[in-house]
Structure formats: C-alpha cells, structure tokens
mmCIF file of C-alpha atoms in Angstrom:
data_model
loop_
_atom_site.group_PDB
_atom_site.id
_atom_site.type_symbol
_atom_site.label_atom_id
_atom_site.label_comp_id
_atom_site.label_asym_id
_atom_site.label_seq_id
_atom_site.Cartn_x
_atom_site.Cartn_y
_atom_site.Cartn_z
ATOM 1 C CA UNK A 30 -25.082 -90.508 71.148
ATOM 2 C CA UNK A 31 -27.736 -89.670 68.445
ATOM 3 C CA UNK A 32 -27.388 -90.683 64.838
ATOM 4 C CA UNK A 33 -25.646 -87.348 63.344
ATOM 5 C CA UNK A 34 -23.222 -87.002 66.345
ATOM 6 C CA UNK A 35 -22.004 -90.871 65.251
ATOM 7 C CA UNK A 36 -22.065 -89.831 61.585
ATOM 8 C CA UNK A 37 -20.186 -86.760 62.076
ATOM 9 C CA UNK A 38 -17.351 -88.623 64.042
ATOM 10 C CA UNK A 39 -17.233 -91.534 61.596
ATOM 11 C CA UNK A 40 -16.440 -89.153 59.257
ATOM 12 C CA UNK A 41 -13.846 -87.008 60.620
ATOM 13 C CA UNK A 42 -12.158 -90.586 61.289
ATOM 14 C CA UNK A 43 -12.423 -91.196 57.727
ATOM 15 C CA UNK A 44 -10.728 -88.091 56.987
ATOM 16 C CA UNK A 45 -8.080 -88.321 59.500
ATOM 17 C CA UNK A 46 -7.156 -91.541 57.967
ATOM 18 C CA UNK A 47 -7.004 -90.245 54.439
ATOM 19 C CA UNK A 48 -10.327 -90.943 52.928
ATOM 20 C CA UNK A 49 -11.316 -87.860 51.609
ATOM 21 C CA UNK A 50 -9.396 -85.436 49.902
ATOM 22 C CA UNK A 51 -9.820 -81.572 48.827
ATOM 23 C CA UNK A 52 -10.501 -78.738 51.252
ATOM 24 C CA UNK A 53 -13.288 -79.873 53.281
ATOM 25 C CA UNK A 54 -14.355 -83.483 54.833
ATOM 26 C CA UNK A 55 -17.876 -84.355 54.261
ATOM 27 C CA UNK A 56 -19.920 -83.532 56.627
ATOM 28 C CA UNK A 57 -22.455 -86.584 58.493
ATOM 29 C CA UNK A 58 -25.538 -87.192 56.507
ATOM 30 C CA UNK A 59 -28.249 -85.726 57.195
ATOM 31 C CA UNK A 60 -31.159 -88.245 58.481
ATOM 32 C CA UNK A 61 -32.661 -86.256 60.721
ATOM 33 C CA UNK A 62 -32.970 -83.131 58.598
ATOM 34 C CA UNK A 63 -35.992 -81.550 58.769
ATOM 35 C CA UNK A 64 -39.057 -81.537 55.904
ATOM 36 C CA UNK A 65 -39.989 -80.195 53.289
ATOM 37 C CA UNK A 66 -42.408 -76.874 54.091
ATOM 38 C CA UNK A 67 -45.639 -78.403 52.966
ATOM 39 C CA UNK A 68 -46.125 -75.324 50.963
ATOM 40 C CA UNK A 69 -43.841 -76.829 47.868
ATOM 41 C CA UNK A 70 -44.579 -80.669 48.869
ATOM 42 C CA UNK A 71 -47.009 -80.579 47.121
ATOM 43 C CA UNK A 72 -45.327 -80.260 43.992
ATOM 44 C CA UNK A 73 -46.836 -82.911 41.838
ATOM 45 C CA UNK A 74 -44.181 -85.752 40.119
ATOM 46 C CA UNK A 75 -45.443 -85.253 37.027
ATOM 47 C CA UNK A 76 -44.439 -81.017 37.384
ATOM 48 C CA UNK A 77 -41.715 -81.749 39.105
ATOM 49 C CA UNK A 78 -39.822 -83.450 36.319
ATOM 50 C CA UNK A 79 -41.059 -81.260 33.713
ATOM 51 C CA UNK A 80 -38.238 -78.282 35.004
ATOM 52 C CA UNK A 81 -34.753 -78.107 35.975
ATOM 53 C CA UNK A 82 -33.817 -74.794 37.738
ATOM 54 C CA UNK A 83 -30.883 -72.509 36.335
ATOM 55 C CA UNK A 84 -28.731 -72.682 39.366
ATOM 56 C CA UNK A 85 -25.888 -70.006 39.273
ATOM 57 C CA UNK A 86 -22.664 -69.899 41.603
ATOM 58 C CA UNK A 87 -24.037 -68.734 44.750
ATOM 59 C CA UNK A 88 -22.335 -65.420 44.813
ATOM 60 C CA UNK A 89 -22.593 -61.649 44.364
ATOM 61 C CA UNK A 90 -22.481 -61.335 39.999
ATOM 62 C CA UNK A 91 -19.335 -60.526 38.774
ATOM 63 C CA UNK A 92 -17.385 -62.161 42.116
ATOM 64 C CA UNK A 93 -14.413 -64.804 41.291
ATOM 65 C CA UNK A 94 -14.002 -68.149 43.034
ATOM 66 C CA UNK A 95 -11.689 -71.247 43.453
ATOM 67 C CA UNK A 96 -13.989 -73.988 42.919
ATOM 68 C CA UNK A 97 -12.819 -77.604 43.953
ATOM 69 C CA UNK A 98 -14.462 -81.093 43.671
ATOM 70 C CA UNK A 99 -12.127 -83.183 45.868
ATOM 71 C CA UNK A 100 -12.078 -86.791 45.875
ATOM 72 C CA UNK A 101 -14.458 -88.912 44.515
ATOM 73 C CA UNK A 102 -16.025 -89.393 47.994
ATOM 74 C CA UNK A 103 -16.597 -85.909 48.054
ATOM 75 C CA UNK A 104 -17.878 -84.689 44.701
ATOM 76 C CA UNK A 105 -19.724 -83.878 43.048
ATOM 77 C CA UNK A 106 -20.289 -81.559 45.806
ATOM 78 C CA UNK A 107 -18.224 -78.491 45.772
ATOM 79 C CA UNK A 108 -15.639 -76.663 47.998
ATOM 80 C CA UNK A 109 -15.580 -72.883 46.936
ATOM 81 C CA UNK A 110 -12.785 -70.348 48.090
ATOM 82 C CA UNK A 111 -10.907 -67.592 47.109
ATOM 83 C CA UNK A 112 -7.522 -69.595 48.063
ATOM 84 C CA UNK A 113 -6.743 -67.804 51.040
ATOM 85 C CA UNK A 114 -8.467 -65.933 54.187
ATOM 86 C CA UNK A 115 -10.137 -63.395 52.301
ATOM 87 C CA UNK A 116 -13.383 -65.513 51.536
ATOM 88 C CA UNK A 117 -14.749 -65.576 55.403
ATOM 89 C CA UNK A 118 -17.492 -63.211 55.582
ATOM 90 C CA UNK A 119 -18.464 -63.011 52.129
ATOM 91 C CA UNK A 120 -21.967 -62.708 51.099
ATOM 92 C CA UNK A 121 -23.559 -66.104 50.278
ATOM 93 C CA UNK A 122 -26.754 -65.817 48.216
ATOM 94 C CA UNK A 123 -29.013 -68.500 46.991
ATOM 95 C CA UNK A 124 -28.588 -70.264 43.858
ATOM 96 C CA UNK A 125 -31.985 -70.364 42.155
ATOM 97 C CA UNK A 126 -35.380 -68.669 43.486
ATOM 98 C CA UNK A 127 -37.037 -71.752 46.044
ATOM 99 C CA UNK A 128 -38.120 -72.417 49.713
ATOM 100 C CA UNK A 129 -35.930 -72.725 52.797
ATOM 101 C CA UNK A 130 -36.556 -76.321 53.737
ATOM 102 C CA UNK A 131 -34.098 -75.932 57.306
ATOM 103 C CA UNK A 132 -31.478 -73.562 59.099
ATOM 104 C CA UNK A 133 -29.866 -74.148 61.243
ATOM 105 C CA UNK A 134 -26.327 -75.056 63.206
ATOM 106 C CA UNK A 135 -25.225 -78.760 63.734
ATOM 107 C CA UNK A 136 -22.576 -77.693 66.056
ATOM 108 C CA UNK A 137 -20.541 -81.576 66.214
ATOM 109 C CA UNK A 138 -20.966 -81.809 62.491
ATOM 110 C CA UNK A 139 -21.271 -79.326 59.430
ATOM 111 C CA UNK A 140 -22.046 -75.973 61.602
ATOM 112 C CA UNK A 141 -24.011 -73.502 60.280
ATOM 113 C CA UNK A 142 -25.760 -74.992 57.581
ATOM 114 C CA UNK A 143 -29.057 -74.005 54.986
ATOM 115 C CA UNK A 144 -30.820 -75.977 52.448
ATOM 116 C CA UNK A 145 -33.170 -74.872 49.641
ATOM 117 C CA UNK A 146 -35.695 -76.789 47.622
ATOM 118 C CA UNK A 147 -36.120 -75.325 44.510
ATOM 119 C CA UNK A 148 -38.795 -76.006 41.547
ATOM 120 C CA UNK A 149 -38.345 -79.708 39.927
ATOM 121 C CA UNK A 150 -37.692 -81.174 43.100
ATOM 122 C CA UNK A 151 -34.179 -79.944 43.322
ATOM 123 C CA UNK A 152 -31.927 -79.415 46.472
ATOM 124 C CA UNK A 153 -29.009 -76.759 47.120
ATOM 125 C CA UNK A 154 -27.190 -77.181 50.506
ATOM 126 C CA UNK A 155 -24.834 -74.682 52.205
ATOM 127 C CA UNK A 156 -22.574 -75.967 54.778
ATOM 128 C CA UNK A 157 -19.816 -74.168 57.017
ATOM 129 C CA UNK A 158 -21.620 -70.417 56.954
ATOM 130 C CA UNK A 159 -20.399 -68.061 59.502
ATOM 131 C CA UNK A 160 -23.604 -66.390 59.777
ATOM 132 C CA UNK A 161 -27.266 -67.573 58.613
ATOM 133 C CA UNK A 162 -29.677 -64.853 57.342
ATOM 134 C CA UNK A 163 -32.787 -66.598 56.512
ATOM 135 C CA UNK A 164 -35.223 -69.170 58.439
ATOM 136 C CA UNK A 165 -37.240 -72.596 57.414
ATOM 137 C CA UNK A 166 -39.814 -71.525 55.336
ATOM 138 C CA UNK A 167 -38.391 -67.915 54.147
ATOM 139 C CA UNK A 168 -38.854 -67.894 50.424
ATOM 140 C CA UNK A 169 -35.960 -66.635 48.944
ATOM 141 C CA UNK A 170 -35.228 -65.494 45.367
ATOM 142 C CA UNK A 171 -31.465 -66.018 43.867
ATOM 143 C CA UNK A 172 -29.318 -63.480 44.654
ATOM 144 C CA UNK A 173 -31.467 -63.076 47.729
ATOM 145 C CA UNK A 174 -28.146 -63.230 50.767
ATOM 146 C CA UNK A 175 -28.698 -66.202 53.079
ATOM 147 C CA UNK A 176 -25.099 -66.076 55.315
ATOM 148 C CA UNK A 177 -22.205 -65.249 55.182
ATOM 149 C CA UNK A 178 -18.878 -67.513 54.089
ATOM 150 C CA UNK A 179 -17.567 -69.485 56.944
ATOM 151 C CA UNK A 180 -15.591 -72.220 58.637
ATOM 152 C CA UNK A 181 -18.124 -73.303 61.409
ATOM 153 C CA UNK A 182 -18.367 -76.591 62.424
ATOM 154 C CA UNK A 183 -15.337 -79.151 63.069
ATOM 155 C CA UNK A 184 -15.478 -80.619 59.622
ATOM 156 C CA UNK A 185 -14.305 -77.481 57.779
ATOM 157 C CA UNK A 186 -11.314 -78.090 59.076
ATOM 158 C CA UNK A 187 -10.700 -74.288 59.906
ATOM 159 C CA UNK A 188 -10.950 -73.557 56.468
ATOM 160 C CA UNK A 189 -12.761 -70.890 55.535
ATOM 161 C CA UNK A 190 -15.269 -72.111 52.452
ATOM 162 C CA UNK A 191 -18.445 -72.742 51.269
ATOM 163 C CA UNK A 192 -19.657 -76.469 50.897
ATOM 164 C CA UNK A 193 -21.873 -76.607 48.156
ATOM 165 C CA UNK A 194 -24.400 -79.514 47.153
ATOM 166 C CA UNK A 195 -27.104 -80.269 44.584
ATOM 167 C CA UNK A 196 -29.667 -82.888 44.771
ATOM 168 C CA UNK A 197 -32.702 -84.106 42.622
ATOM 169 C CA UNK A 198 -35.192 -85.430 44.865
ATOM 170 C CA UNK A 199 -35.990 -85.455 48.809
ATOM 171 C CA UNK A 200 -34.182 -88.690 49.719
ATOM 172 C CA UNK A 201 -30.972 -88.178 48.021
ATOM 173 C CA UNK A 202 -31.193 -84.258 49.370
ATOM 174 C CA UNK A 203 -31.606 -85.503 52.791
ATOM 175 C CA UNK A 204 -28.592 -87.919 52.366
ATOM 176 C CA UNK A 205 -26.311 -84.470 52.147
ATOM 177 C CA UNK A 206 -23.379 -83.956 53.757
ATOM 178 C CA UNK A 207 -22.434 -87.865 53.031
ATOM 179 C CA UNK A 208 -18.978 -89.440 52.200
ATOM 180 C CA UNK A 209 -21.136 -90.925 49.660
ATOM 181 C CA UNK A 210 -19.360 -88.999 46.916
ATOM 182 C CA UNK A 211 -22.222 -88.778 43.921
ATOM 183 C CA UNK A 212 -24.513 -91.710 45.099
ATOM 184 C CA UNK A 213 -27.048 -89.342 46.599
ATOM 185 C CA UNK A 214 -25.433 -85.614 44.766
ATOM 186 C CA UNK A 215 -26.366 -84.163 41.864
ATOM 187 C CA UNK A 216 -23.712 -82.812 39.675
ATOM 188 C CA UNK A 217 -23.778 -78.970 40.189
ATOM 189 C CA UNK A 218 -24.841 -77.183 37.012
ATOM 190 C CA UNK A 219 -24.101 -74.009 37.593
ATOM 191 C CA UNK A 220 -24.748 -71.492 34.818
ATOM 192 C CA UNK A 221 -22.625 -71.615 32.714
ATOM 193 C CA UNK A 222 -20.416 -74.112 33.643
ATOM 194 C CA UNK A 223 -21.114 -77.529 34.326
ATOM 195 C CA UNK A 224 -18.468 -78.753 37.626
ATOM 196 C CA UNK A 225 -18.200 -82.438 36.808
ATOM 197 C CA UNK A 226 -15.512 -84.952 38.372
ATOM 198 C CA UNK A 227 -13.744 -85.620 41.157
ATOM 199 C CA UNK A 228 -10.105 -84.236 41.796
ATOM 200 C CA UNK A 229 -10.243 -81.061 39.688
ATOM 201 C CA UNK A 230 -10.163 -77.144 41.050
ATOM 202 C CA UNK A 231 -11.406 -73.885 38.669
ATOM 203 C CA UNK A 232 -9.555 -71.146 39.089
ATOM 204 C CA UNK A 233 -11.346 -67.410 38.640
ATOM 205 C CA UNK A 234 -14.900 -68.734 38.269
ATOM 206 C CA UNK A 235 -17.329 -65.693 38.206
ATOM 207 C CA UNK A 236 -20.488 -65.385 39.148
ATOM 208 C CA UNK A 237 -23.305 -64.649 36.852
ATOM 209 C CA UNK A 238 -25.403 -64.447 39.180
ATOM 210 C CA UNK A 239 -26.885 -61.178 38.816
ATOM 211 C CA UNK A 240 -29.878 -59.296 39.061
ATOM 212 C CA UNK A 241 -31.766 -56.523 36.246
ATOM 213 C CA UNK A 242 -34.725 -55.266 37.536
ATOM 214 C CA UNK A 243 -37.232 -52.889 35.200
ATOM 215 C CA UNK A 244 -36.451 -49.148 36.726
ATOM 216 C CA UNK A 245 -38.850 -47.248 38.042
ATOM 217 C CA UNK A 246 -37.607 -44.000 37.341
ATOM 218 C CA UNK A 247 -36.414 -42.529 33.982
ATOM 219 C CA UNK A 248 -34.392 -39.520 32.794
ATOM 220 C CA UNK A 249 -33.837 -37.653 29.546
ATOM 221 C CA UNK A 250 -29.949 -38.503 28.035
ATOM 222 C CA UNK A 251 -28.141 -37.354 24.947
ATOM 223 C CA UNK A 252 -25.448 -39.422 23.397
ATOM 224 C CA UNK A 253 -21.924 -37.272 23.309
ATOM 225 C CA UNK A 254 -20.282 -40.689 22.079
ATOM 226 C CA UNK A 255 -21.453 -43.516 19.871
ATOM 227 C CA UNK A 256 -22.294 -46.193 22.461
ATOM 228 C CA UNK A 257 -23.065 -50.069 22.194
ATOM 229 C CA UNK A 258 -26.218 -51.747 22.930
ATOM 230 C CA UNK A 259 -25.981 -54.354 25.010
ATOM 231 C CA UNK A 260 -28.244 -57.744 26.486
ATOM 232 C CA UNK A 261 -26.523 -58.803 29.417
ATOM 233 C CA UNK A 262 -27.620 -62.528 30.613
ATOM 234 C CA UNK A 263 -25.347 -62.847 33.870
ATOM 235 C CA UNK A 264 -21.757 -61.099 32.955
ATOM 236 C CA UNK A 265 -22.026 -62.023 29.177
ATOM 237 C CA UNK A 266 -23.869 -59.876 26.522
ATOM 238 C CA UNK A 267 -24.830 -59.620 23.178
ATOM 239 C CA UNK A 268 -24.634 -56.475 21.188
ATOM 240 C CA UNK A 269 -27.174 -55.146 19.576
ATOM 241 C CA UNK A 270 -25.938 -51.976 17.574
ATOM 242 C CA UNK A 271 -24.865 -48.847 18.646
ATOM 243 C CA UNK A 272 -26.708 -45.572 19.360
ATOM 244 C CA UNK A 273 -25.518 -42.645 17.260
ATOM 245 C CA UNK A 274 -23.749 -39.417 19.011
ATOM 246 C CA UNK A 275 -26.476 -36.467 19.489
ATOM 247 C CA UNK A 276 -29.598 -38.924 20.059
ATOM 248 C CA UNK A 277 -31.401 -38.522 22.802
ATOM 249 C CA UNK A 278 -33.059 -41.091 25.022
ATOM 250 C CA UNK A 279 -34.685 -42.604 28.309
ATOM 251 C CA UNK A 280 -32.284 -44.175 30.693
ATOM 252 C CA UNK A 281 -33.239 -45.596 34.042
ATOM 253 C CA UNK A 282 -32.589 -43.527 37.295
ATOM 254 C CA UNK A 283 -32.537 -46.461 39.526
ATOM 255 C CA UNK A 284 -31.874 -50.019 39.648
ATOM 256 C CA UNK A 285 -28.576 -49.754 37.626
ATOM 257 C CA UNK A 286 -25.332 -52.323 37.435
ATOM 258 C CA UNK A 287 -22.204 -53.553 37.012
ATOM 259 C CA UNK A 288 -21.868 -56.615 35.612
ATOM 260 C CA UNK A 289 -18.395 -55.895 34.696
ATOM 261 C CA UNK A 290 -17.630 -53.569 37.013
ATOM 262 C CA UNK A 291 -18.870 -50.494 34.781
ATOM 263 C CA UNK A 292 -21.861 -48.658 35.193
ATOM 264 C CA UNK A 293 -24.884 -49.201 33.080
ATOM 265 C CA UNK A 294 -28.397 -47.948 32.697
ATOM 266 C CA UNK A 295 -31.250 -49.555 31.062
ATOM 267 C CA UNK A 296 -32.730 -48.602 27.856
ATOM 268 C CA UNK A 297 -36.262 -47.556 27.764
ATOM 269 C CA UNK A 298 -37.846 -49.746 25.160
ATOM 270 C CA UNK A 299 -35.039 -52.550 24.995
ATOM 271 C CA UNK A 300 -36.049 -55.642 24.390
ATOM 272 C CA UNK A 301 -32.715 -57.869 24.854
ATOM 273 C CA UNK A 302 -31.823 -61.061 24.297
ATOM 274 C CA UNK A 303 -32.080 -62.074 27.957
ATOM 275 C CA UNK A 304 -35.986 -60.734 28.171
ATOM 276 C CA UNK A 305 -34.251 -57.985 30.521
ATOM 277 C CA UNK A 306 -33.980 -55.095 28.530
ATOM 278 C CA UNK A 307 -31.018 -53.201 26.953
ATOM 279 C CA UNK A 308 -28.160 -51.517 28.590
ATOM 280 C CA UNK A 309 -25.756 -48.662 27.467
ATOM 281 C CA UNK A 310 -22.458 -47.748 29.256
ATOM 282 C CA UNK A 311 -23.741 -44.476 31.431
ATOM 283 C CA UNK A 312 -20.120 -42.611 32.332
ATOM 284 C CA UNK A 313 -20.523 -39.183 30.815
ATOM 285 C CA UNK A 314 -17.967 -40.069 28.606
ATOM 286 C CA UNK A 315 -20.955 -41.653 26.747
ATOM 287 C CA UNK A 316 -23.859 -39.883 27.764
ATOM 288 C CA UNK A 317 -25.121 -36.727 29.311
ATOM 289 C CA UNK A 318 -28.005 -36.444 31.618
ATOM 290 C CA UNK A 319 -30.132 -33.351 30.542
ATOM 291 C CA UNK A 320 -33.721 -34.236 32.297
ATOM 292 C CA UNK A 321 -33.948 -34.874 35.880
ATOM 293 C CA UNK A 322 -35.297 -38.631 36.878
ATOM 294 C CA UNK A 323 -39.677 -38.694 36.122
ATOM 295 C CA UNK A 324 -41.023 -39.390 39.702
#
C-alpha cells in the first residue's frame, strides 16, 4: 500500500467518523506530487515575494456559485457548487495566468485533480474534475478552461463540486488535499472577496473573472441614444460620462462581452480605469452600425 492510498483511507475514516464537515472530505496529501516544471523554479526568493497574484473564482465571468469553507479541518480550502446537480460539467478555468505543475487522476483519493503554480510562488489546486483539459507543463492564462466540474474520486462523496486550494510556497502546496485545515492552505483571495473561516457558505458569488481583449477589427457607429461610458474591471465598472445622441464613433467588430449579460463593444480610444479600454452598451437601441468592420 503506497503512501497516498494510506492517506486517502485515513481520511475517508476520519470523515466517516465525523471529522470533517461541509461538502467534501479532504482529500490525502499530496507527498508524492510531482515538481515544479523547472521552467518557473527558478523563480528567485527574493522575486517571488515581491508579488501576490490576483486570483479570481475559477469560473466563466459573470457565473454564480455556492461557496463553502467547511470545518476548520477543511478550510481554508473551498467547496464550490451551485447547490444542486446542475454544477457537473461546468467549465473550470484557471484562477490566475501560471504553469501546470501536474494532471492527473488519483483514482483511490481526490480523482481528477490539477495544480497551478502561479507568479510569487503561489499554488491553486483543483480536485474532483470530471474532465482535465490541460497537461504538466501547459502554460495557461486565467480564464484559460482546464476541466470540467466533477465528482471523481471517492472523497467527493458523489457530490458534484469543485475543491479549491491556495498555497504560498512548494511545501505547503504539496501538503494539499490534507485534513490539515489551514496549517499548509493559504486563505483564498479571490478578487474581490476574501473567503476566510471555517463553517461559513456564500451564496450567489460571481465570477469576475473575465476577459477584454483589444479588437482587431473596427466599425463606424452613430449614437441614436445617449449612452454611458463604462471601465469594466471583472463585472464592476466605473462610468465615465456619456456619449451624446448623433456622435459618431469606432466600436470594435470582434472580441465583444457580457459582463452582465448585455452586449458591449469597446471604444476606440478608451482609456478605462481597468487599463482595458472603454465600453458602450451596443443593442441598436443605443447605437447604429453605419460602416462595415475595417479588415
């Protein structure tokens, strides 16, 4: 019997006789996980400390989530759910830009299961995915998908959620999956809300995790209806005036969103709050396209 096989039935014992409470047991530690890609170990200290990633709920932007910490042997790692069936299959992306340091499936243990270093010597670990979409070594950018929502692995318990972990350093990180509550975790920052403490759920947690690349493409517009200016940084924005009915202006073609579900367009010339430009509402209700996209 090798070391994680005895870890992972130690600590579905542990849960069976009440230790851990919450949606998920924790899963064995992991001893024998693999390195770091020697690509980012050699990260000096001194750099390393210097930054802390923006980590963001690893989810399409603008998705909602239950977000649990379970007991105190259990968090500050994270159970996340949508409180019912509907979760399995979702899209899992990862939660800052980094390095995939394994994945793979620990079949007596967590099941399919990721982790990520990022920059400052940080860890993210994804435990319980259905699927797996990415190999050690990928480099992967956030909102880049990794798997798919899951309950593989005997220590989800058949529940279908994502176990979540942050860690500062390769020791602790390779300590995950632990009943070792927050002696080797990290608490899980994730912008904009801090999840600290054991025993507590968030209800409709959303995403911000979203993307705003510079178009490509532009097209000639003319406002039919005074329309806001807007700096999105995640789902939140910041206005920044309005622009007045019969102007005309460049809107992108491509690489739109819908950070709130509505469709905008960026602004040729924006600057923004967020360093990503600015954004108008683009239903003709607000604008009319009267130029064709450049090429």
């Amino acid at each position: 019997m090798n070391n994680r096989t005895r870890m992972s039935i130690g600590v579905i014992a542990l849960a069976l006789a009440g230790g851990t409470l919450g949606t998920s047991t924790a899963v064995a530690g992991n001893n024998a996980a693999s390195t770091t890609d020697a690509r980012i170990a050699a990260q000096s200290p001194r750099a390393a400390a210097a930054v802390t990633p923006r980590l963001f709920l690893p989810f399409p932007c603008g998705t909602k989530w239950r977000v649990s910490s379970g007991a105190s042997s259990h968090s500050p790692a994270l159970d996340i759910d949508k409180g019912n069936a509907k979760a399995e299959g979702k899209r899992v992306q990862a939660a800052a830009d980094g390095v995939v340091v394994f994945s793979t499936r620990f079949a007596r243990g967590s099941g399919n299961t990721i982790q990520i270093k990022h920059k400052g010597g940080y860890y993210t670990t994804y435990l319980h995915l259905k699927s797996r979409s990415v190999s050690k070594g990928d480099k992967v950018k956030r909102t880049t998908k990794i798997g798919t929502l899951g309950k593989d692995g005997p220590t989800a318990n058949n529940h279908p959620h994502l176990h979540f972990e942050v860690a500062k350093g390769k020791k602790n990180a390779d300590r995950w999956g632990g009943a070792d509550g927050g002696a080797h975790r990290s608490t899980a920052n994730l912008y904009p809300k801090a999840y600290k403490g054991a025993g507590h759920t968030w209800s409709n947690q959303v995403s911000h995790s979203c993307s705003a690349p510079k178009p490509t493409k532009w097209a000639l517009f003319k406002v039919v209806k005074p329309v806001t200016k807007r700096a999105w940084a995640g789902t939140k924005y910041k206005s920044f005036g309005k622009l007045s009915k019969g102007k005309t202006v460049m809107l992108g073609c491509n690489h739109t969103r819908r950070p709130d579900g509505k469709l905008y367009r960026r602004l040729d010339g924006g600057g923004g709050a967020d360093g990503r430009g600015m954004w108008v509402r683009s239903s003709t209700t607000y604008v009319k396209q009267i130029k064709g996209c450049t090429k």
